[in-house]
Coordinates of N, CA, C and O in Angstrom, one line a residue:
X1 N -12.6 9.4 16.6 CA -11.6 9.0 15.7 C -10.8 10.2 15.3 O -11.4 11.1 14.7
X2 N -9.5 10.2 15.5 CA -8.7 11.3 15.2 C -8.2 11.2 13.7 O -7.9 10.1 13.2
X3 N -8.3 12.3 13.0 CA -7.9 12.3 11.6 C -6.7 13.3 11.4 O -6.6 14.3 12.1
X4 N -5.9 13.0 10.4 CA -4.8 13.8 10.0 C -5.2 14.5 8.8 O -5.4 13.9 7.7
X5 N -5.2 15.9 8.8 CA -5.7 16.6 7.6 C -4.7 16.6 6.4 O -5.0 17.2 5.4
X6 N -3.6 15.9 6.6 CA -2.6 15.8 5.5 C -2.9 14.5 4.7 O -2.3 14.3 3.6
X7 N -3.9 13.7 5.2 CA -4.2 12.4 4.5 C -5.6 12.5 4.0 O -6.5 13.0 4.7
X8 N -5.8 12.0 2.8 CA -7.2 11.9 2.2 C -7.2 10.8 1.2 O -6.2 10.3 0.8
X9 N -8.4 10.4 0.8 CA -8.6 9.5 -0.3 C -8.1 10.1 -1.6 O -8.3 11.3 -1.8
X10 N -7.6 9.3 -2.5 CA -7.1 9.8 -3.8 C -8.2 10.3 -4.6 O -9.4 9.8 -4.5
X11 N -7.9 11.2 -5.5 CA -8.9 11.7 -6.5 C -8.3 11.4 -7.9 O -7.1 11.2 -8.0
X12 N -9.2 11.4 -8.9 CA -8.7 11.2 -10.3 C -7.5 12.0 -10.7 O -6.6 11.6 -11.4
X13 N -7.5 13.3 -10.3 CA -6.4 14.2 -10.6 C -5.1 13.8 -10.0 O -4.0 14.3 -10.4
X14 N -5.1 12.9 -9.0 CA -3.9 12.5 -8.3 C -3.1 11.3 -9.0 O -2.0 11.0 -8.7
X15 N -3.8 10.7 -10.0 CA -3.2 9.5 -10.7 C -1.8 9.8 -11.2 O -0.9 8.9 -10.9
X16 N -1.4 10.9 -11.9 CA 0.0 11.0 -12.3 C 1.0 11.1 -11.1 O 2.0 10.4 -11.1
X17 N 0.6 11.8 -10.0 CA 1.5 11.9 -8.9 C 1.6 10.5 -8.2 O 2.8 10.1 -7.8
X18 N 0.6 9.8 -8.1 CA 0.6 8.4 -7.5 C 1.5 7.5 -8.3 O 2.3 6.8 -7.8
X19 N 1.3 7.5 -9.6 CA 2.1 6.7 -10.5 C 3.6 7.1 -10.3 O 4.5 6.2 -10.3
X20 N 3.9 8.3 -10.2 CA 5.3 8.7 -10.0 C 5.8 8.2 -8.6 O 7.0 7.7 -8.5
X21 N 5.0 8.2 -7.6 CA 5.4 7.6 -6.3 C 5.6 6.1 -6.4 O 6.6 5.6 -5.9
X22 N 4.8 5.4 -7.2 CA 5.0 4.0 -7.4 C 6.3 3.7 -8.1 O 7.1 2.8 -7.7
X23 N 6.6 4.5 -9.1 CA 7.9 4.4 -9.7 C 9.1 4.7 -8.8 O 10.1 4.0 -8.8
X24 N 8.9 5.6 -7.9 CA 9.9 5.9 -6.9 C 10.1 4.8 -5.9 O 11.2 4.4 -5.5
X25 N 9.0 4.1 -5.6 CA 9.1 2.9 -4.7 C 9.8 1.8 -5.5 O 10.7 1.1 -4.9
X26 N 9.6 1.6 -6.7 CA 10.3 0.6 -7.5 C 11.8 0.8 -7.5 O 12.6 -0.1 -7.4
X27 N 12.1 2.1 -7.7 CA 13.5 2.5 -7.7 C 14.1 2.2 -6.3 O 15.2 1.6 -6.2
X28 N 13.4 2.6 -5.2 CA 13.9 2.3 -3.9 C 14.1 0.8 -3.6 O 15.0 0.4 -3.0
X29 N 13.2 0.0 -4.2 CA 13.2 -1.4 -4.0 C 14.2 -2.1 -5.0 O 14.1 -3.3 -5.1
X30 N 15.0 -1.3 -5.7 CA 16.0 -1.8 -6.6 C 15.4 -2.6 -7.8 O 16.1 -3.5 -8.3
X31 N 14.3 -2.2 -8.3 CA 13.6 -2.9 -9.4 C 12.9 -1.9 -10.3 O 11.8 -2.1 -10.7
X32 N 13.6 -0.8 -10.7 CA 12.9 0.2 -11.5 C 12.4 -0.3 -12.8 O 11.4 0.2 -13.3
X33 N 13.1 -1.2 -13.4 CA 12.7 -1.7 -14.8 C 11.5 -2.7 -14.7 O 10.9 -2.9 -15.7
X34 N 11.1 -3.1 -13.5 CA 10.0 -4.0 -13.4 C 8.7 -3.2 -13.3 O 7.6 -3.8 -13.5
X35 N 8.7 -1.9 -13.0 CA 7.5 -1.1 -12.8 C 7.1 -0.6 -14.2 O 7.8 0.3 -14.8
X36 N 5.9 -1.0 -14.7 CA 5.4 -0.6 -16.0 C 4.1 0.2 -15.8 O 3.5 0.5 -16.8
X37 N 3.8 0.6 -14.6 CA 2.5 1.3 -14.3 C 2.5 2.6 -15.1 O 3.4 3.4 -15.0
X38 N 1.3 2.9 -15.7 CA 1.1 4.2 -16.3 C 0.0 4.9 -15.5 O -0.8 4.3 -14.8
X39 N 0.0 6.3 -15.5 CA -1.1 7.0 -14.9 C -2.5 6.6 -15.4 O -3.5 6.5 -14.6
X40 N -2.6 6.2 -16.6 CA -3.9 5.8 -17.2 C -4.3 4.5 -16.6 O -5.5 4.3 -16.3
X41 N -3.4 3.5 -16.5 CA -3.8 2.3 -15.9 C -4.2 2.5 -14.4 O -5.2 1.9 -14.0
X42 N -3.5 3.3 -13.7 CA -3.8 3.5 -12.3 C -5.2 4.2 -12.2 O -6.0 3.9 -11.3
X43 N -5.4 5.2 -13.1 CA -6.7 5.9 -13.0 C -7.9 4.9 -13.3 O -8.9 5.0 -12.6
X44 N -7.7 4.0 -14.2 CA -8.8 3.1 -14.5 C -9.0 2.1 -13.3 O -10.1 1.9 -12.9
X45 N -7.8 1.7 -12.7 CA -7.9 0.8 -11.6 C -8.6 1.4 -10.4 O -9.4 0.8 -9.7
X46 N -8.3 2.7 -10.1 CA -8.8 3.4 -8.9 C -10.1 4.0 -9.1 O -10.9 4.1 -8.2
X47 N -10.4 4.5 -10.3 CA -11.6 5.3 -10.5 C -12.5 4.8 -11.7 O -13.5 5.5 -12.0
X48 N -12.2 3.6 -12.2 CA -13.1 3.1 -13.3 C -14.4 2.7 -12.8 O -14.7 2.8 -11.6
X49 N -15.2 2.0 -13.6 CA -16.6 1.6 -13.3 C -16.6 0.6 -12.1 O -17.6 0.6 -11.4
X50 N -15.6 -0.3 -12.0 CA -15.6 -1.3 -10.9 C -14.2 -1.3 -10.2 O -13.5 -2.2 -10.3
X51 N -13.9 -0.3 -9.4 CA -12.6 -0.2 -8.8 C -12.4 -1.4 -7.8 O -13.4 -1.7 -7.0
X52 N -11.3 -2.0 -7.8 CA -11.0 -3.1 -6.9 C -9.7 -2.8 -6.1 O -9.2 -3.6 -5.3
X53 N -9.2 -1.6 -6.3 CA -8.0 -1.1 -5.6 C -8.3 0.3 -5.2 O -9.1 1.0 -5.8
X54 N -7.7 0.7 -4.1 CA -8.1 2.0 -3.5 C -6.8 2.7 -3.0 O -5.7 2.1 -3.0
X55 N -6.8 4.0 -2.7 CA -5.6 4.7 -2.4 C -5.9 5.9 -1.5 O -6.9 6.6 -1.7
X56 N -5.0 6.1 -0.5 CA -5.0 7.3 0.3 C -3.7 8.0 -0.1 O -2.7 7.3 -0.4
X57 N -3.7 9.3 -0.1 CA -2.5 10.1 -0.4 C -2.2 11.0 0.8 O -3.0 11.3 1.6
X58 N -0.9 11.4 0.8 CA -0.4 12.3 1.9 C 0.2 13.5 1.2 O 0.8 13.4 0.2
X59 N 0.0 14.6 1.9 CA 0.6 15.9 1.5 C 1.4 16.4 2.7 O 1.0 16.2 3.8
X60 N 2.4 17.2 2.4 CA 3.2 17.7 3.5 C 2.4 18.7 4.3 O 2.6 18.8 5.5
X61 N 1.5 19.4 3.7 CA 0.6 20.3 4.4 C -0.8 20.1 3.7 O -0.9 19.7 2.6
X62 N -1.9 20.3 4.5 CA -3.2 20.1 4.0 C -3.4 20.8 2.6 O -3.1 22.0 2.4
X63 N -3.9 20.0 1.6 CA -4.2 20.5 0.3 C -3.0 20.7 -0.6 O -3.1 21.2 -1.7
X64 N -1.8 20.3 -0.1 CA -0.6 20.5 -0.8 C -0.3 19.4 -1.8 O -1.2 18.5 -2.1
X65 N 0.9 19.4 -2.4 CA 1.3 18.4 -3.3 C 1.4 17.0 -2.7 O 1.7 16.9 -1.6
X66 N 1.0 16.0 -3.5 CA 1.0 14.7 -3.0 C 2.4 14.2 -2.9 O 3.2 14.2 -3.9
X67 N 2.8 13.7 -1.7 CA 4.2 13.3 -1.5 C 4.2 11.9 -0.9 O 5.3 11.4 -0.7
X68 N 3.1 11.2 -0.8 CA 3.1 9.9 -0.3 C 1.8 9.2 -0.6 O 0.8 9.9 -0.9
X69 N 1.8 7.9 -0.6 CA 0.5 7.1 -0.9 C 0.5 5.8 -0.2 O 1.6 5.2 0.1
X70 N -0.7 5.3 -0.1 CA -0.9 3.9 0.4 C -2.0 3.3 -0.6 O -3.1 3.8 -0.6
X71 N -1.5 2.4 -1.3 CA -2.4 1.7 -2.3 C -2.8 0.4 -1.7 O -2.0 -0.4 -1.3
X72 N -4.1 0.1 -1.7 CA -4.6 -1.1 -1.0 C -5.8 -1.7 -1.7 O -6.4 -1.1 -2.5
X73 N -6.1 -2.9 -1.3 CA -7.3 -3.6 -1.7 C -7.9 -4.5 -0.6 O -7.2 -4.8 0.3
X74 N -9.1 -5.0 -0.8 CA -9.7 -5.8 0.2 C -9.2 -7.3 0.0 O -9.1 -7.7 -1.2
X75 N -8.9 -8.0 1.0 CA -8.7 -9.4 1.0 C -9.8 -10.0 1.9 O -10.7 -9.3 2.4
X76 N -9.8 -11.3 2.0 CA -10.8 -12.0 2.8 C -10.2 -13.1 3.6 O -9.4 -13.9 3.1
X77 N -10.5 -13.2 4.9 CA -10.1 -14.3 5.8 C -11.2 -15.3 5.9 O -12.2 -15.0 6.5
X78 N -11.0 -16.5 5.4 CA -12.0 -17.5 5.5 C -12.1 -18.0 7.0 O -13.1 -18.3 7.4
X79 N -11.0 -17.9 7.7 CA -11.0 -18.3 9.1 C -11.8 -17.3 10.0 O -12.4 -17.7 10.9
X80 N -11.7 -16.1 9.7 CA -12.4 -15.1 10.5 C -13.7 -14.7 9.9 O -14.6 -14.1 10.5
X81 N -13.9 -15.0 8.6 CA -15.2 -14.8 7.9 C -15.4 -13.3 7.5 O -16.6 -12.9 7.3
X82 N -14.4 -12.5 7.5 CA -14.6 -11.1 7.2 C -13.4 -10.6 6.3 O -12.4 -11.2 6.2
X83 N -13.6 -9.4 5.7 CA -12.6 -8.8 4.9 C -11.5 -8.2 5.7 O -11.7 -8.0 6.9
X84 N -10.4 -7.9 5.1 CA -9.3 -7.2 5.7 C -8.8 -6.3 4.6 O -9.2 -6.3 3.4
X85 N -7.8 -5.5 4.9 CA -7.1 -4.7 3.9 C -5.7 -5.3 3.7 O -5.0 -5.6 4.6
X86 N -5.3 -5.4 2.4 CA -4.0 -5.7 2.0 C -3.3 -4.5 1.4 O -3.8 -3.9 0.5
X87 N -2.3 -4.0 2.1 CA -1.6 -2.8 1.7 C -0.6 -3.2 0.6 O 0.4 -3.9 0.9
X88 N -0.8 -2.8 -0.6 CA 0.1 -3.2 -1.7 C 1.4 -2.3 -1.7 O 2.5 -2.8 -1.9
X89 N 1.2 -1.0 -1.6 CA 2.3 -0.1 -1.6 C 2.1 1.0 -0.6 O 1.0 1.6 -0.5
X90 N 3.2 1.3 0.1 CA 3.2 2.4 1.0 C 4.5 3.1 0.7 O 5.6 2.5 0.7
X91 N 4.4 4.4 0.3 CA 5.6 5.1 -0.1 C 5.5 6.6 0.3 O 4.4 7.2 0.0
X92 N 6.5 7.2 0.9 CA 6.6 8.6 1.1 C 7.9 9.1 0.5 O 8.9 8.4 0.7
X93 N 7.9 10.1 -0.2 CA 9.1 10.7 -0.8 C 10.2 10.8 0.2 O 9.8 11.2 1.4
X94 N 11.4 10.5 -0.1 CA 12.5 10.5 0.9 C 12.6 11.9 1.7 O 12.8 11.8 2.9
X95 N 12.4 13.0 1.0 CA 12.5 14.3 1.7 C 11.4 14.5 2.7 O 11.5 15.4 3.6
X96 N 10.4 13.7 2.7 CA 9.3 13.9 3.7 C 9.2 12.7 4.7 O 8.2 12.7 5.5
X97 N 10.1 11.8 4.7 CA 10.2 10.7 5.7 C 10.5 11.3 7.0 O 11.3 12.3 7.1
X98 N 10.0 10.7 8.1 CA 10.3 11.2 9.4 C 9.3 12.3 9.8 O 9.4 12.8 11.0
X99 N 8.4 12.7 9.0 CA 7.4 13.7 9.3 C 6.1 13.2 9.8 O 5.2 14.0 10.1
X100 N 6.0 11.9 9.9 CA 4.8 11.2 10.4 C 3.8 10.8 9.3 O 2.7 10.3 9.7
X101 N 4.1 11.1 8.1 CA 3.2 10.8 7.0 C 3.0 9.3 6.8 O 1.8 8.8 6.6
X102 N 4.0 8.5 6.9 CA 3.9 7.0 6.8 C 2.9 6.5 7.9 O 2.0 5.7 7.6
X103 N 3.2 6.9 9.1 CA 2.3 6.5 10.2 C 0.9 7.0 10.0 O -0.1 6.3 10.3
X104 N 0.7 8.2 9.5 CA -0.6 8.7 9.3 C -1.3 8.0 8.2 O -2.6 7.7 8.3
X105 N -0.6 7.5 7.1 CA -1.3 6.7 6.1 C -1.7 5.4 6.7 O -2.8 4.9 6.4
X106 N -0.8 4.7 7.5 CA -1.2 3.5 8.1 C -2.4 3.6 9.1 O -3.3 2.8 9.2
X107 N -2.4 4.8 9.8 CA -3.5 5.0 10.7 C -4.8 5.2 9.9 O -5.8 4.7 10.4
X108 N -4.8 5.8 8.8 CA -6.0 5.9 8.0 C -6.5 4.6 7.5 O -7.7 4.3 7.5
X109 N -5.6 3.7 7.2 CA -6.0 2.3 6.8 C -6.5 1.5 8.0 O -7.5 0.8 7.9
X110 N -5.9 1.7 9.2 CA -6.4 1.1 10.4 C -7.8 1.6 10.7 O -8.7 0.8 11.1
X111 N -8.0 2.9 10.5 CA -9.4 3.5 10.7 C -10.4 2.9 9.7 O -11.5 2.6 10.1
X112 N -10.0 2.6 8.5 CA -10.8 2.0 7.5 C -11.2 0.6 8.0 O -12.4 0.2 7.9
X113 N -10.3 -0.1 8.6 CA -10.5 -1.5 9.1 C -11.5 -1.4 10.3 O -12.5 -2.1 10.3
X114 N -11.3 -0.5 11.2 CA -12.2 -0.4 12.4 C -13.6 0.1 11.9 O -14.6 -0.5 12.4
X115 N -13.7 1.1 11.1 CA -15.0 1.6 10.6 C -15.8 0.5 9.9 O -17.0 0.4 10.1
X116 N -15.1 -0.3 9.1 CA -15.8 -1.3 8.3 C -15.8 -2.7 8.9 O -16.2 -3.7 8.2
X117 N -15.3 -2.9 10.1 CA -15.3 -4.2 10.8 C -14.4 -5.2 10.0 O -14.6 -6.4 10.0
X118 N -13.3 -4.7 9.4 CA -12.3 -5.5 8.8 C -11.3 -5.9 10.0 O -11.0 -5.1 10.8
X119 N -10.9 -7.2 10.0 CA -10.1 -7.6 11.1 C -8.6 -7.7 10.9 O -7.9 -8.1 11.8
X120 N -8.2 -7.4 9.7 CA -6.7 -7.5 9.4 C -6.3 -6.3 8.5 O -7.0 -5.9 7.6
X121 N -5.1 -5.9 8.8 CA -4.3 -5.0 7.9 C -3.0 -5.6 7.7 O -2.2 -5.8 8.7
X122 N -2.7 -6.1 6.5 CA -1.5 -6.9 6.2 C -0.8 -6.2 5.0 O -1.3 -5.5 4.2
X123 N 0.5 -6.5 5.0 CA 1.4 -6.1 3.9 C 2.7 -6.9 3.9 O 2.9 -7.7 4.8
X124 N 3.4 -6.8 2.9 CA 4.7 -7.5 2.8 C 5.8 -6.4 2.8 O 5.6 -5.3 2.3
X125 N 7.0 -6.9 3.2 CA 8.2 -6.0 3.2 C 9.4 -6.8 2.8 O 9.5 -8.0 3.2
X126 N 10.2 -6.2 2.0 CA 11.5 -6.9 1.6 C 12.3 -7.2 2.8 O 12.5 -6.3 3.7
X127 N 12.9 -8.4 2.9 CA 13.8 -8.7 4.0 C 14.9 -7.8 4.3 O 15.3 -7.6 5.4
X128 N 15.5 -7.2 3.3 CA 16.6 -6.3 3.4 C 16.2 -4.9 3.9 O 17.1 -4.1 4.3
X129 N 14.9 -4.6 3.9 CA 14.5 -3.2 4.1 C 14.3 -3.0 5.6 O 13.2 -2.8 6.2
X130 N 15.5 -2.9 6.3 CA 15.4 -2.8 7.8 C 14.8 -1.5 8.3 O 14.2 -1.5 9.3
X131 N 15.0 -0.3 7.6 CA 14.3 0.9 8.1 C 12.8 0.7 8.1 O 12.1 1.1 9.1
X132 N 12.2 0.0 7.1 CA 10.7 -0.2 7.1 C 10.4 -1.2 8.1 O 9.4 -1.0 8.9
X133 N 11.1 -2.3 8.3 CA 10.9 -3.3 9.3 C 10.9 -2.7 10.7 O 10.0 -2.9 11.5
X134 N 11.9 -1.9 10.9 CA 12.0 -1.2 12.3 C 10.8 -0.3 12.5 O 10.2 -0.3 13.6
X135 N 10.4 0.4 11.5 CA 9.2 1.3 11.5 C 7.9 0.5 11.8 O 7.2 0.8 12.8
X136 N 7.7 -0.6 11.1 CA 6.5 -1.4 11.3 C 6.5 -2.0 12.7 O 5.4 -2.0 13.4
X137 N 7.6 -2.5 13.2 CA 7.7 -3.1 14.5 C 7.4 -2.0 15.6 O 6.8 -2.3 16.6
X138 N 7.8 -0.8 15.3 CA 7.6 0.3 16.3 C 6.1 0.6 16.5 O 5.7 1.1 17.5
X139 N 5.3 0.2 15.4 CA 3.9 0.4 15.5 C 3.1 -0.7 16.1 O 1.9 -0.7 16.3
X140 N 3.9 -1.8 16.4 CA 3.3 -3.0 17.0 C 2.9 -4.1 15.9 O 2.3 -5.1 16.3
X141 N 3.3 -3.9 14.7 CA 3.1 -4.9 13.6 C 4.0 -6.1 13.9 O 5.2 -5.9 14.3
X142 N 3.5 -7.3 13.6 CA 4.3 -8.5 13.8 C 4.6 -9.2 12.5 O 3.6 -9.3 11.6
X143 N 5.8 -9.7 12.2 CA 6.1 -10.4 11.0 C 5.4 -11.8 11.1 O 5.3 -12.4 12.1
X144 N 4.9 -12.2 9.9 CA 4.3 -13.6 9.8 C 5.3 -14.5 9.3 O 5.3 -14.9 8.1
X145 N 6.3 -14.9 10.1 CA 7.4 -15.7 9.6 C 7.1 -17.1 9.2 O 7.9 -17.8 8.6
X146 N 6.0 -17.6 9.6 CA 5.6 -19.0 9.3 C 5.0 -19.1 7.9 O 4.8 -20.2 7.4
X147 N 4.9 -18.0 7.2 CA 4.3 -18.0 5.8 C 5.4 -17.5 4.8 O 6.2 -16.6 5.1
X148 N 5.4 -18.1 3.6 CA 6.2 -17.7 2.5 C 5.3 -17.4 1.4 O 4.4 -18.1 1.0
X149 N 5.6 -16.2 0.8 CA 4.8 -15.7 -0.3 C 5.3 -16.4 -1.6 O 6.5 -16.5 -1.8
X150 N 4.4 -16.9 -2.4 CA 4.7 -17.4 -3.7 C 4.0 -16.6 -4.8 O 3.0 -16.0 -4.5
X151 N 4.6 -16.6 -6.0 CA 4.0 -15.7 -7.1 C 4.2 -16.4 -8.4 O 5.3 -16.9 -8.7
X152 N 3.2 -16.4 -9.2 CA 3.3 -16.8 -10.6 C 3.2 -15.5 -11.4 O 2.3 -14.7 -11.2
X153 N 4.1 -15.3 -12.4 CA 4.1 -14.1 -13.2 C 4.8 -14.5 -14.6 O 5.4 -15.5 -14.7
X154 N 4.6 -13.6 -15.5 CA 5.2 -13.6 -16.8 C 5.1 -15.0 -17.5 O 4.0 -15.5 -17.6
X155 N 6.2 -15.7 -17.8 CA 6.2 -16.9 -18.6 C 5.5 -18.0 -17.8 O 4.7 -18.8 -18.3
X156 N 5.8 -18.1 -16.5 CA 5.2 -19.2 -15.7 C 3.7 -19.0 -15.6 O 3.0 -20.0 -15.6
X157 N 3.3 -17.8 -15.4 CA 1.8 -17.6 -15.4 C 1.1 -17.9 -16.7 O 0.1 -18.6 -16.7
X158 N 1.7 -17.5 -17.8 CA 1.2 -17.8 -19.1 C 1.1 -19.3 -19.4 O 0.2 -19.8 -19.9
X159 N 2.2 -20.0 -19.0 CA 2.3 -21.4 -19.2 C 1.2 -22.1 -18.4 O 0.5 -23.0 -18.9
X160 N 1.0 -21.7 -17.2 CA 0.0 -22.3 -16.3 C -1.4 -22.0 -16.7 O -2.3 -22.9 -16.7
X161 N -1.6 -20.8 -17.2 CA -3.0 -20.4 -17.6 C -3.4 -20.7 -19.1 O -4.5 -20.5 -19.5
X162 N -2.4 -21.3 -19.8 CA -2.8 -21.6 -21.2 C -3.2 -23.0 -21.4 O -2.9 -23.9 -20.7

């Protein structure tokens, strides 16, 4: 298994940089006001007593400043009977795009799948984000066009759960 020494699992000291990257992603996705993540929330989610979310980070050079991240969690396929990875966020700072870091982050997640016998690596992409769509297709990823994502949040979630 080939590894890229610019990619590693996140450490607690990375939480502020990762939170900044998530805010950068929210800005890129034209929704900066919707991102309320704090470094403290992220640190608890990633490194608390029962983490349910995980993260790989990317540096332009080994051991350097964190310039990209892949935040993910396990999902489960009842049809296949095994876990998979759901990639929540993939983001590389604009000045480091095209350097192979995005592909290296996805490769690290694919290696997680292979090592742990997970059978899927899935994520969502905004329909207007053609650079990302083209990148994912170049890797062999296929869109799941027969599925539509639904979401309950804010007032609708509170009403349903009350």
